[in-house]
Amino acid sequence: TTVFSSEEGIRFMRQLRAHKIFLCASGIHETMGLTCTDQYIGDLKKAAISMSLEKILISDSSKFGHVTPGYFASIDDMDRIITDTGITPAWEKLIRDKGIRLDIV
């Protein structure tokens, strides 16, 4: 993944604050949540989520319904999701019913 991570780096990140954080996910599942390829990346994303006022997920529609090993958040943790026009009506309804802003581009 070419990601370097350490406990010190994650602790430092949790001390920062941001207005917005943009995240991606390898998998987006209704019950299993947002996942990435490994837990090292998941820990970084958890830290980023904890330091931001607005959490924005950017993902192409092919990731919906998939699960990968590294869990980092629930869909409900997101304030906004940006995806492409390939999103299914069922996913669109699920996201909107949760009160999450959905932008289809």
PDB file of C-alpha atoms in Angstrom:
ATOM      1  CA  THR A   1       0.000   0.000   0.000  1.00  0.00           C
ATOM      2  CA  THR A   2       3.086   2.256   0.310  1.00  0.00           C
ATOM      3  CA  VAL A   3       1.694   3.689   3.557  1.00  0.00           C
ATOM      4  CA  PHE A   4       3.982   4.348   6.495  1.00  0.00           C
ATOM      5  CA  SER A   5       2.264   4.375   9.847  1.00  0.00           C
ATOM      6  CA  SER A   6       3.182   4.382  13.519  1.00  0.00           C
ATOM      7  CA  GLU A   7       1.416   4.642  16.857  1.00  0.00           C
ATOM      8  CA  GLU A   8       3.106   8.018  17.397  1.00  0.00           C
ATOM      9  CA  GLY A   9       1.852   9.304  14.059  1.00  0.00           C
ATOM     10  CA  ILE A  10      -1.708   8.205  14.785  1.00  0.00           C
ATOM     11  CA  ARG A  11      -1.597   9.786  18.270  1.00  0.00           C
ATOM     12  CA  PHE A  12      -0.287  13.024  16.728  1.00  0.00           C
ATOM     13  CA  MET A  13      -3.018  12.974  14.102  1.00  0.00           C
ATOM     14  CA  ARG A  14      -5.710  12.645  16.773  1.00  0.00           C
ATOM     15  CA  GLN A  15      -4.492  15.944  18.250  1.00  0.00           C
ATOM     16  CA  LEU A  16      -5.154  17.839  15.001  1.00  0.00           C
ATOM     17  CA  ARG A  17      -8.493  19.332  13.961  1.00  0.00           C
ATOM     18  CA  ALA A  18      -9.972  19.858  10.499  1.00  0.00           C
ATOM     19  CA  HIS A  19     -13.170  21.243   9.023  1.00  0.00           C
ATOM     20  CA  LYS A  20     -13.399  18.515   6.369  1.00  0.00           C
ATOM     21  CA  ILE A  21     -11.806  15.150   5.765  1.00  0.00           C
ATOM     22  CA  PHE A  22     -12.070  13.336   2.429  1.00  0.00           C
ATOM     23  CA  LEU A  23     -11.831   9.546   2.604  1.00  0.00           C
ATOM     24  CA  CYS A  24     -12.074   6.646   0.194  1.00  0.00           C
ATOM     25  CA  ALA A  25     -13.054   3.037   0.851  1.00  0.00           C
ATOM     26  CA  SER A  26     -12.316  -0.248  -0.891  1.00  0.00           C
ATOM     27  CA  GLY A  27     -15.579  -1.662   0.378  1.00  0.00           C
ATOM     28  CA  ILE A  28     -18.904  -0.137   1.431  1.00  0.00           C
ATOM     29  CA  HIS A  29     -21.358  -2.514   3.047  1.00  0.00           C
ATOM     30  CA  GLU A  30     -24.684  -1.806   4.770  1.00  0.00           C
ATOM     31  CA  THR A  31     -23.899  -3.847   7.906  1.00  0.00           C
ATOM     32  CA  MET A  32     -20.111  -4.388   7.729  1.00  0.00           C
ATOM     33  CA  GLY A  33     -19.383  -0.696   7.205  1.00  0.00           C
ATOM     34  CA  LEU A  34     -16.551   1.050   5.393  1.00  0.00           C
ATOM     35  CA  THR A  35     -13.467  -1.041   4.798  1.00  0.00           C
ATOM     36  CA  CYS A  36     -10.028  -0.717   3.266  1.00  0.00           C
ATOM     37  CA  THR A  37      -7.324  -3.131   2.171  1.00  0.00           C
ATOM     38  CA  ASP A  38      -5.625  -3.508   5.560  1.00  0.00           C
ATOM     39  CA  GLN A  39      -5.913  -2.411   9.164  1.00  0.00           C
ATOM     40  CA  TYR A  40      -2.881  -0.069   9.047  1.00  0.00           C
ATOM     41  CA  ILE A  41      -4.769   2.162   6.663  1.00  0.00           C
ATOM     42  CA  GLY A  42      -7.944   1.649   8.690  1.00  0.00           C
ATOM     43  CA  ASP A  43      -6.258   2.990  11.835  1.00  0.00           C
ATOM     44  CA  LEU A  44      -5.152   6.124   9.965  1.00  0.00           C
ATOM     45  CA  LYS A  45      -8.663   6.661   8.643  1.00  0.00           C
ATOM     46  CA  LYS A  46     -10.181   6.194  12.120  1.00  0.00           C
ATOM     47  CA  ALA A  47      -7.829   8.885  13.429  1.00  0.00           C
ATOM     48  CA  ALA A  48      -8.761  11.210  10.561  1.00  0.00           C
ATOM     49  CA  ILE A  49     -12.472  10.704  11.239  1.00  0.00           C
ATOM     50  CA  SER A  50     -12.017  11.534  14.921  1.00  0.00           C
ATOM     51  CA  MET A  51     -10.362  14.889  14.141  1.00  0.00           C
ATOM     52  CA  SER A  52     -12.791  16.292  11.569  1.00  0.00           C
ATOM     53  CA  LEU A  53     -16.078  18.155  11.736  1.00  0.00           C
ATOM     54  CA  GLU A  54     -17.317  16.942   8.341  1.00  0.00           C
ATOM     55  CA  LYS A  55     -16.550  13.471   6.993  1.00  0.00           C
ATOM     56  CA  ILE A  56     -16.856  13.027   3.231  1.00  0.00           C
ATOM     57  CA  LEU A  57     -16.573   9.651   1.524  1.00  0.00           C
ATOM     58  CA  ILE A  58     -15.558   9.642  -2.136  1.00  0.00           C
ATOM     59  CA  SER A  59     -16.013   6.327  -3.906  1.00  0.00           C
ATOM     60  CA  ASP A  60     -16.970   4.902  -7.246  1.00  0.00           C
ATOM     61  CA  SER A  61     -20.171   2.887  -7.341  1.00  0.00           C
ATOM     62  CA  SER A  62     -18.367  -0.445  -7.806  1.00  0.00           C
ATOM     63  CA  LYS A  63     -17.342  -0.407  -4.104  1.00  0.00           C
ATOM     64  CA  PHE A  64     -20.930  -0.545  -2.789  1.00  0.00           C
ATOM     65  CA  GLY A  65     -21.859  -3.985  -1.475  1.00  0.00           C
ATOM     66  CA  HIS A  66     -18.229  -5.097  -1.061  1.00  0.00           C
ATOM     67  CA  VAL A  67     -16.197  -5.851   2.077  1.00  0.00           C
ATOM     68  CA  THR A  68     -12.406  -5.791   2.465  1.00  0.00           C
ATOM     69  CA  PRO A  69     -10.352  -6.712   5.586  1.00  0.00           C
ATOM     70  CA  GLY A  70      -9.701  -3.347   7.280  1.00  0.00           C
ATOM     71  CA  TYR A  71     -12.800  -1.891   8.963  1.00  0.00           C
ATOM     72  CA  PHE A  72     -12.586   1.833   9.750  1.00  0.00           C
ATOM     73  CA  ALA A  73     -16.111   3.299  10.089  1.00  0.00           C
ATOM     74  CA  SER A  74     -19.832   2.853   9.809  1.00  0.00           C
ATOM     75  CA  ILE A  75     -21.684   4.404   6.903  1.00  0.00           C
ATOM     76  CA  ASP A  76     -23.526   6.426   9.551  1.00  0.00           C
ATOM     77  CA  ASP A  77     -20.238   8.116  10.487  1.00  0.00           C
ATOM     78  CA  MET A  78     -20.207   9.914   7.137  1.00  0.00           C
ATOM     79  CA  ASP A  79     -21.854  13.289   6.586  1.00  0.00           C
ATOM     80  CA  ARG A  80     -21.630  13.184   2.812  1.00  0.00           C
ATOM     81  CA  ILE A  81     -20.961  10.590   0.102  1.00  0.00           C
ATOM     82  CA  ILE A  82     -19.828  11.456  -3.412  1.00  0.00           C
ATOM     83  CA  THR A  83     -20.088   8.748  -6.076  1.00  0.00           C
ATOM     84  CA  ASP A  84     -20.789   8.193  -9.770  1.00  0.00           C
ATOM     85  CA  THR A  85     -24.020   7.560 -11.672  1.00  0.00           C
ATOM     86  CA  GLY A  86     -23.583   3.774 -11.434  1.00  0.00           C
ATOM     87  CA  ILE A  87     -24.954   3.705  -7.875  1.00  0.00           C
ATOM     88  CA  THR A  88     -28.047   1.532  -7.621  1.00  0.00           C
ATOM     89  CA  PRO A  89     -31.417   2.974  -6.591  1.00  0.00           C
ATOM     90  CA  ALA A  90     -31.361   0.728  -3.492  1.00  0.00           C
ATOM     91  CA  TRP A  91     -28.039   2.188  -2.298  1.00  0.00           C
ATOM     92  CA  GLU A  92     -29.182   5.684  -3.132  1.00  0.00           C
ATOM     93  CA  LYS A  93     -32.300   5.177  -0.993  1.00  0.00           C
ATOM     94  CA  LEU A  94     -30.355   3.617   1.889  1.00  0.00           C
ATOM     95  CA  ILE A  95     -27.933   6.550   2.033  1.00  0.00           C
ATOM     96  CA  ARG A  96     -30.614   9.216   1.767  1.00  0.00           C
ATOM     97  CA  ASP A  97     -32.794   7.438   4.363  1.00  0.00           C
ATOM     98  CA  LYS A  98     -29.875   7.693   6.790  1.00  0.00           C
ATOM     99  CA  GLY A  99     -29.866  11.465   6.305  1.00  0.00           C
ATOM    100  CA  ILE A 100     -26.487  11.431   4.607  1.00  0.00           C
ATOM    101  CA  ARG A 101     -25.989  13.971   1.814  1.00  0.00           C
ATOM    102  CA  LEU A 102     -25.445  12.103  -1.459  1.00  0.00           C
ATOM    103  CA  ASP A 103     -23.836  13.747  -4.482  1.00  0.00           C
ATOM    104  CA  ILE A 104     -23.935  11.756  -7.720  1.00  0.00           C
ATOM    105  CA  VAL A 105     -21.505  13.055 -10.332  1.00  0.00           C
TER     106      VAL A 105
END
